[in-house]
Tab-separated table of C-alpha atoms in Angstrom:
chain	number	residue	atom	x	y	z
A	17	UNK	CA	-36.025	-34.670	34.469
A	18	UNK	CA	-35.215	-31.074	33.295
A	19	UNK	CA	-33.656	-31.197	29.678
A	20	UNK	CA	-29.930	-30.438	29.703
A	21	UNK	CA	-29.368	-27.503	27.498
A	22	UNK	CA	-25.911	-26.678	25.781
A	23	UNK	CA	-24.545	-23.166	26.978
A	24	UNK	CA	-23.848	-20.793	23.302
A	25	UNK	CA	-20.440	-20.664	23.028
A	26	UNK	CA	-20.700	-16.772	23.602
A	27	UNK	CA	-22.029	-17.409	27.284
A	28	UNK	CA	-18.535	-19.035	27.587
A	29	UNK	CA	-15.641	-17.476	28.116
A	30	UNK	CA	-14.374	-14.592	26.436
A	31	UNK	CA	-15.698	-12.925	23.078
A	32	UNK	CA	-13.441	-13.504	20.313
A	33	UNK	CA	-12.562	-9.995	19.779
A	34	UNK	CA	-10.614	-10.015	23.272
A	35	UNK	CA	-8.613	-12.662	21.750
A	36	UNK	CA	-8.008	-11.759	18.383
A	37	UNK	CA	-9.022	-9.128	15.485
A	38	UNK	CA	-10.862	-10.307	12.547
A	39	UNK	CA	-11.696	-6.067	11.314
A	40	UNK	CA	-11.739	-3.150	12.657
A	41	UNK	CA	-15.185	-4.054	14.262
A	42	UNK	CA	-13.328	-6.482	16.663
A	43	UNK	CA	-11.304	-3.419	17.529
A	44	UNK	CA	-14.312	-1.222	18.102
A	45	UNK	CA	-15.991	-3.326	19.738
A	46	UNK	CA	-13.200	-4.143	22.649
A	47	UNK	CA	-12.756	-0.686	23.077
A	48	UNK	CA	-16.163	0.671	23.803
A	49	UNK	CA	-16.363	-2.498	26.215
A	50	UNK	CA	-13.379	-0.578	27.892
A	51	UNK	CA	-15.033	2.576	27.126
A	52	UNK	CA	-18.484	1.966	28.978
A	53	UNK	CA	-16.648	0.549	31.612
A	54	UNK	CA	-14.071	3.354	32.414
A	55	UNK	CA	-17.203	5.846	32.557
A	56	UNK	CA	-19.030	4.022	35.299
A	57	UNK	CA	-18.451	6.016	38.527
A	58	UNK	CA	-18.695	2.409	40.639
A	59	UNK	CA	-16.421	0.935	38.170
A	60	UNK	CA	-12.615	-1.145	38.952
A	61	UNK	CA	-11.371	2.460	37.785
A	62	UNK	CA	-10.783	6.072	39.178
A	63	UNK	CA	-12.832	7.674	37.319
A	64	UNK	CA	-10.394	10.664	38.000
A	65	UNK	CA	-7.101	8.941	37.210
A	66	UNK	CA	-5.165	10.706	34.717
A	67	UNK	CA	-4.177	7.553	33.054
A	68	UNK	CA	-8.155	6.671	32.666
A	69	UNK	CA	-9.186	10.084	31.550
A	70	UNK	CA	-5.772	10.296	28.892
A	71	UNK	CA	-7.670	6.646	27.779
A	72	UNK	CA	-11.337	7.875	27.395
A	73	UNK	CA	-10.542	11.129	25.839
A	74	UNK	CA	-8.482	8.424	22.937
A	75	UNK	CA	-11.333	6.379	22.528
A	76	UNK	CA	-13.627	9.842	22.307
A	77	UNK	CA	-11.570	10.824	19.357
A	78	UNK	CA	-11.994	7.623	17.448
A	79	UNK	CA	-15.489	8.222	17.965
A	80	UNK	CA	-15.539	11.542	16.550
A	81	UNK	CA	-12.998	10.685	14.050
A	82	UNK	CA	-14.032	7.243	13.352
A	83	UNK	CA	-12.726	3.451	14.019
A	84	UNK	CA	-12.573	2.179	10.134
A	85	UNK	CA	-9.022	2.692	8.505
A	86	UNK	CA	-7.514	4.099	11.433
A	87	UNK	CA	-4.255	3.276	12.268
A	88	UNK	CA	-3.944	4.400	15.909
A	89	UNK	CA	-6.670	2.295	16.476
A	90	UNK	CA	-5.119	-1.052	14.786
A	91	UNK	CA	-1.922	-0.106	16.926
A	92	UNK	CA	-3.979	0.342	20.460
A	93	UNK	CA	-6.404	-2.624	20.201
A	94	UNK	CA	-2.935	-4.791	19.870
A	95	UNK	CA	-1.711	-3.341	23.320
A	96	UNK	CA	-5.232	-3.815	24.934
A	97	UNK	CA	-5.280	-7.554	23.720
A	98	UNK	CA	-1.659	-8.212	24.614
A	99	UNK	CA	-2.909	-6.828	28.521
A	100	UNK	CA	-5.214	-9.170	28.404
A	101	UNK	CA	-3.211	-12.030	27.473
A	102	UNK	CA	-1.268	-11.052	30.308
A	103	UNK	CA	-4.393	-11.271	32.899
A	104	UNK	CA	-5.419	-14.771	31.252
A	105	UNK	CA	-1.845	-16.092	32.188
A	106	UNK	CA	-1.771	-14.146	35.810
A	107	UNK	CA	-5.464	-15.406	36.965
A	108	UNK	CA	-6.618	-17.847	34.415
A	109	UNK	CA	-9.041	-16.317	34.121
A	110	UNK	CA	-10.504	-12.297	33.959
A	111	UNK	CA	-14.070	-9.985	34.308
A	112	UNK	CA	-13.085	-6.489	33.038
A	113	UNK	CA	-16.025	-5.404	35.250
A	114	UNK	CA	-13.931	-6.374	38.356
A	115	UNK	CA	-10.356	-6.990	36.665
A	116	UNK	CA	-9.066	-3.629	35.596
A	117	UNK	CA	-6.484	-2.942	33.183
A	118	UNK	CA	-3.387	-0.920	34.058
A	119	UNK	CA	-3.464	2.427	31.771
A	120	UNK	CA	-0.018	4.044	30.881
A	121	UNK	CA	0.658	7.796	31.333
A	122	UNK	CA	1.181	8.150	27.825
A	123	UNK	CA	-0.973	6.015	25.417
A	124	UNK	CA	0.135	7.742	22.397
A	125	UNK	CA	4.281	6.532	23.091
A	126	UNK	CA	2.295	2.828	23.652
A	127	UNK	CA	0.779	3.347	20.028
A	128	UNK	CA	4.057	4.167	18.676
A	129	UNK	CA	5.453	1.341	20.623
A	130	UNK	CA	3.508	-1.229	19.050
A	131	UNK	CA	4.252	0.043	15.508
A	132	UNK	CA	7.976	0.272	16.083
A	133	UNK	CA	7.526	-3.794	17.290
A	134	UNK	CA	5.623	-4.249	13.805
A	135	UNK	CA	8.317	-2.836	11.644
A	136	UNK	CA	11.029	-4.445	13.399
A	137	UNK	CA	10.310	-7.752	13.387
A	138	UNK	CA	11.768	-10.450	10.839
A	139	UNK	CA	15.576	-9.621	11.705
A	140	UNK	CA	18.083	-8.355	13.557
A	141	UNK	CA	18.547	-4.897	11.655
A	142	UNK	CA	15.692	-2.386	12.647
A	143	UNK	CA	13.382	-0.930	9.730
A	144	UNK	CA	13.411	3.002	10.893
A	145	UNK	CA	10.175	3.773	9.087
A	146	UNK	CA	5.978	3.696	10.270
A	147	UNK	CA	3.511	2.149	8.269
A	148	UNK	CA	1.825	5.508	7.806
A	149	UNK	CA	4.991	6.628	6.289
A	150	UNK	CA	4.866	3.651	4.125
A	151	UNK	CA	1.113	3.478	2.856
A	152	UNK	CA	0.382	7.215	3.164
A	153	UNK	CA	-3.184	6.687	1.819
A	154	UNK	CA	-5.421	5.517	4.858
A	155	UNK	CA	-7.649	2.965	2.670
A	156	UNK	CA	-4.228	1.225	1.556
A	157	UNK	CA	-2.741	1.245	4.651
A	158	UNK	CA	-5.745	-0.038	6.590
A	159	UNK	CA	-5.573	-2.899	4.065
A	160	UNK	CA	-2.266	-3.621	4.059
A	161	UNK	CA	-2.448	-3.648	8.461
A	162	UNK	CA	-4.885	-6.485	7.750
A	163	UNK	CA	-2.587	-8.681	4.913
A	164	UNK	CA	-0.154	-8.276	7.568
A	165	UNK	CA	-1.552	-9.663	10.535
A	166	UNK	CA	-3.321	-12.092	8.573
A	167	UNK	CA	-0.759	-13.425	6.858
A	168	UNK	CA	2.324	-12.643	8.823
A	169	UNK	CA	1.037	-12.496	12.668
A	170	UNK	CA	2.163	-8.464	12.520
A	171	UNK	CA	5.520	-8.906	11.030
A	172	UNK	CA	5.630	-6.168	7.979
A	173	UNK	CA	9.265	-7.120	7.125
A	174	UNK	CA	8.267	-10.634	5.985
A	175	UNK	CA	4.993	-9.189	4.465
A	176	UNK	CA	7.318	-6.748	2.468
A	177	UNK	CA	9.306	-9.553	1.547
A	178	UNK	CA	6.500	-11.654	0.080
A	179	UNK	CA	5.391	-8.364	-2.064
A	180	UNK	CA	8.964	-8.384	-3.903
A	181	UNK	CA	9.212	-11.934	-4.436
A	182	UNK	CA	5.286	-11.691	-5.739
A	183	UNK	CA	6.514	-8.817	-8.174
A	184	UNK	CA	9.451	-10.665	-9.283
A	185	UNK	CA	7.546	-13.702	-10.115
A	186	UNK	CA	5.143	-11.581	-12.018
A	187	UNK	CA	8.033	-9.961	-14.045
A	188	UNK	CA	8.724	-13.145	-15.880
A	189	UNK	CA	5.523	-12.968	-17.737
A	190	UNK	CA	5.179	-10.702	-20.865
A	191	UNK	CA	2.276	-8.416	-20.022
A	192	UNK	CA	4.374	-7.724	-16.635
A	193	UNK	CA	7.280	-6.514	-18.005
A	194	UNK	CA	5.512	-4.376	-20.704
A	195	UNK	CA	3.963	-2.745	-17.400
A	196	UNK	CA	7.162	-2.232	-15.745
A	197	UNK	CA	8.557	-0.489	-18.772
A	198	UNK	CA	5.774	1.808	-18.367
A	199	UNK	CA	5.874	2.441	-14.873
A	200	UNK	CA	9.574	3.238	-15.418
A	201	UNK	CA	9.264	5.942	-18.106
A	202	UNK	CA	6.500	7.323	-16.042
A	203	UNK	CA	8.720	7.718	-13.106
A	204	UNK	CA	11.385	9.522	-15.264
A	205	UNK	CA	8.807	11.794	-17.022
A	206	UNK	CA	7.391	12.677	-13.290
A	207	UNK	CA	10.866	13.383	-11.889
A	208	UNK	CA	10.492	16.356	-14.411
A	209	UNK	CA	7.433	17.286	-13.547
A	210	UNK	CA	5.647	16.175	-16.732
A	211	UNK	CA	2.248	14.824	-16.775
A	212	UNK	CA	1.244	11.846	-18.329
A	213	UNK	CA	-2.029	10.077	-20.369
A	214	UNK	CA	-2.218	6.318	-20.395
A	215	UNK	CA	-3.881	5.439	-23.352
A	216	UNK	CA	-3.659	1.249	-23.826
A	217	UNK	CA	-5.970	1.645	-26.933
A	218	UNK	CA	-5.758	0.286	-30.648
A	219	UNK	CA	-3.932	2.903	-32.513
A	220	UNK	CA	-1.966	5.009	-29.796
A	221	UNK	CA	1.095	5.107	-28.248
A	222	UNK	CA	1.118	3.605	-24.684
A	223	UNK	CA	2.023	7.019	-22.886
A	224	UNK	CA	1.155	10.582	-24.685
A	225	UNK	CA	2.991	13.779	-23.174
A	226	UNK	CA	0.846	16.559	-23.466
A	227	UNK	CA	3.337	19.220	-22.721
A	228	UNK	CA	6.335	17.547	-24.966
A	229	UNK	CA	3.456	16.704	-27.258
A	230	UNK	CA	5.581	13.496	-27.220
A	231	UNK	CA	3.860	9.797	-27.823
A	232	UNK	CA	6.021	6.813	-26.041
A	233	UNK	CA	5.405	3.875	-27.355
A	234	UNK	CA	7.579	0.765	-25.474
A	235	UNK	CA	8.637	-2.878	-26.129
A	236	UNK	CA	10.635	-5.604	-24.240
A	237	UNK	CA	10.824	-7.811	-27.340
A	238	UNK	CA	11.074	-7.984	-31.060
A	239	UNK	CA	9.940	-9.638	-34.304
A	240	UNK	CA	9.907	-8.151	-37.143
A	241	UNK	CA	6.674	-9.589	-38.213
A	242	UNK	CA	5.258	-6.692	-35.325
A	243	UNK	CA	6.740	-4.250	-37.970
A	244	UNK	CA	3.496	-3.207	-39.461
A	245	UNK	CA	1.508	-3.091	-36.678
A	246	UNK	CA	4.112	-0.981	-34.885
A	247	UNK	CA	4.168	1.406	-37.699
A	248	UNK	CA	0.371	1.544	-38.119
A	249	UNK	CA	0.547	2.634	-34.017
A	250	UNK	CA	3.086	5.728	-34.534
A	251	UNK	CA	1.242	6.958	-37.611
A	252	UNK	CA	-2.288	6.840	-35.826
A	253	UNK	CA	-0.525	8.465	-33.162
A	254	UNK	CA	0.906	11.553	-35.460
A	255	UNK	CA	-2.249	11.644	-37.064
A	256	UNK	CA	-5.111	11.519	-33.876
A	257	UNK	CA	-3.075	13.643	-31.612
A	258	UNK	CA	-0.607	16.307	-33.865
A	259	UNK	CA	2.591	14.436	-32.234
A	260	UNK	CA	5.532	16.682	-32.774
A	261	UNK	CA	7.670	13.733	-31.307
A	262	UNK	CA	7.229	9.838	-30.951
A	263	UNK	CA	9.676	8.215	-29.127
A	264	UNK	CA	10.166	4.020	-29.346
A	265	UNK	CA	11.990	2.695	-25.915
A	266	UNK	CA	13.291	-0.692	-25.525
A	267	UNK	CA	14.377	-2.836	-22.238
A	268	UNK	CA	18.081	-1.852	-21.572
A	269	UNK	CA	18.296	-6.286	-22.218
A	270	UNK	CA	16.908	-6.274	-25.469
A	271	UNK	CA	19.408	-7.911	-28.048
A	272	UNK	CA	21.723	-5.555	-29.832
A	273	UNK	CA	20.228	-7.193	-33.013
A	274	UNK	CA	16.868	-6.374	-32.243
A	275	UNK	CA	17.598	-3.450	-31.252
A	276	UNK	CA	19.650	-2.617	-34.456
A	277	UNK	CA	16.255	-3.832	-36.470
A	278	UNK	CA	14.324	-1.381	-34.458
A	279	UNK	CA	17.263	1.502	-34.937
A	280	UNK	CA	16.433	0.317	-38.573
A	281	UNK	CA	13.132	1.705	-39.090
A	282	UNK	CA	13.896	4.996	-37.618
A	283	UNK	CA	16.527	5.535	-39.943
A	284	UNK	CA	14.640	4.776	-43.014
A	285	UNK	CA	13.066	7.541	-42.220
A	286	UNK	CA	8.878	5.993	-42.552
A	287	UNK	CA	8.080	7.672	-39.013
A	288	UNK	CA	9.993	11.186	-39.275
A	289	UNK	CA	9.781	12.362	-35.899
A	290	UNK	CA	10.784	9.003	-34.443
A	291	UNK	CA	13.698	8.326	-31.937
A	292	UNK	CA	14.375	4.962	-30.806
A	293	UNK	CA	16.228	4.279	-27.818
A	294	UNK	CA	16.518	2.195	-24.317
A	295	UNK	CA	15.014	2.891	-21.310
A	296	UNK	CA	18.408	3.900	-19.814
A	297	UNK	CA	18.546	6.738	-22.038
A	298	UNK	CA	15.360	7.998	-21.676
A	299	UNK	CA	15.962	10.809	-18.832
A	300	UNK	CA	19.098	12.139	-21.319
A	301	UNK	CA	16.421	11.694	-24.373
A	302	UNK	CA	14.011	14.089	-22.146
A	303	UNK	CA	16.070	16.370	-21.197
A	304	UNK	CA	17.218	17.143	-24.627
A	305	UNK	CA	13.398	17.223	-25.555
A	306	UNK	CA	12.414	19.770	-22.863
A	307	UNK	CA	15.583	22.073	-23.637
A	308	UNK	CA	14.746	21.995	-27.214
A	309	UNK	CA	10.856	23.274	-26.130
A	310	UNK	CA	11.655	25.624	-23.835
A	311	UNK	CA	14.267	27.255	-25.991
């Protein structure tokens, strides 16, 4: 009696990648299955439809331009699997060898179809914005595309969402907000065009401004126990880089108290070029500074 032998579950059925995208592999790979078929002469296609020659001559430039991190190729391998879907539920079944695939007359408005149905989803208003518009770097945005789909089944709103409510939770922690503060006197200094050294070392002040020679030093909290060490920071600061101008800045929340303790130490004079302020004044603070230097 012959043995009975177990048919590999890739002689069954469809491969995976028909069905659903694991990497841009899964995408390459269902589209030069398309590919080799649409340039068989005795294929289910015209090999002179416009349709099929507007498709092979896409596929030809992801070839030459490549597959990996390439959004128009996320985008397109959604419509492809979403036609087959739609051949599984007509027939039950489908051969791409005999079933062919119906090709619109202009794939790129199909592409920007299926990223308009990305960015919509999750509500009734309509985001007006593309992903490449949103994650202009192609290494981001190709990883982002994945966090999407494989956490929220396509839908960027919700995705979005969860990135906020991430950051917010993150905010409540102390190393958090320090970084925040950062981020936000960075984004003031670079609205004037000012570039910026990070320097998170012993000794320096968190952000040094070559052009204001101006060291930023920030805090969210207070004690004055941190008095010495704060001090020790601004005068290793004047001393390693010539500061002509240290500047303290404080969370726009901080007590008044603390912040009058804080006010206290420029006062007294021990750091002479020392201004300490909150964050809210810092654009007014820089203003003043760059006036002063390019007077």
């Amino acid at each position: 009696m012959p043995r009975f032998q177990k048919p590999k579950a890739s002689t069954i059925g469809t491969p995976i990648f028909h069905r659903k995208r694991r990497s841009w592999e899964d995408d390459k790979d269902l589209m030069m299955e398309l590919y080799s078929i649409l340039t068989k002469l005795d294929g289910p296609y015209d090999y002179f439809d416009k349709n099929v020659i507007q498709f092979k001559t896409k596929i030809d430039s992801f070839i030459k331009d490549g597959f990996q991190e390439n959004v128009e190729v996320f985008f397109l391998g959604m419509w492809i699997r979403e036609q087959l879907t739609e051949l599984t539920i007509k027939k039950g079944n489908y051969n791409l060898q005999v079933d062919p695939l119906i090709f619109p007359t202009d794939i790129n408005e199909i592409i920007r179809r299926e990223e308009s149905k990305t960015t919509q989803k999750g509500g009734s208003k309509i985001l007006n914005v593309s992903i490449s518009d949103l994650f202009p770097n192609p290494k981001l945005r190709a990883f982002a595309l994945e966090r999407i789909q494989m956490l929220h089944r396509g839908d960027l709103i919700a995705y979005l969402s969860s990135l906020v409510a991430r950051e917010k939770e993150s905010l409540m922690n102390y190393s958090a907000n320090i970084m925040d503060l950062i981020h936000i006197c960075e984004h003031k200094l670079a609205l004037r065009n000012l570039k910026t050294k990070n320097n998170f070392s012993v000794g320096e002040t968190d952000i040094w401004v070559p052009e204001l020679s101006l060291g930023v030093e920030v805090r969210d909290t207070w004690e004055e126990s941190e008095e010495i060490a704060l001090i020790q920071t601004l005068s290793d600061t004047n001393f390693r880089k010539r500061a002509n101008h240290l500047c303290l800045v404080t969370t726009d929340d901080l007590s008044d108290a603390k912040f009058l303790k804080l006010r206290e130490i420029e006062k007294r004079g021990v750091i002479e070029n020392l201004s300490v302020i909150r964050v809210g004044d810092f654009a007014n603070y820089l203003d003043a500074l760059k006036q002063s230097v390019d007077d």
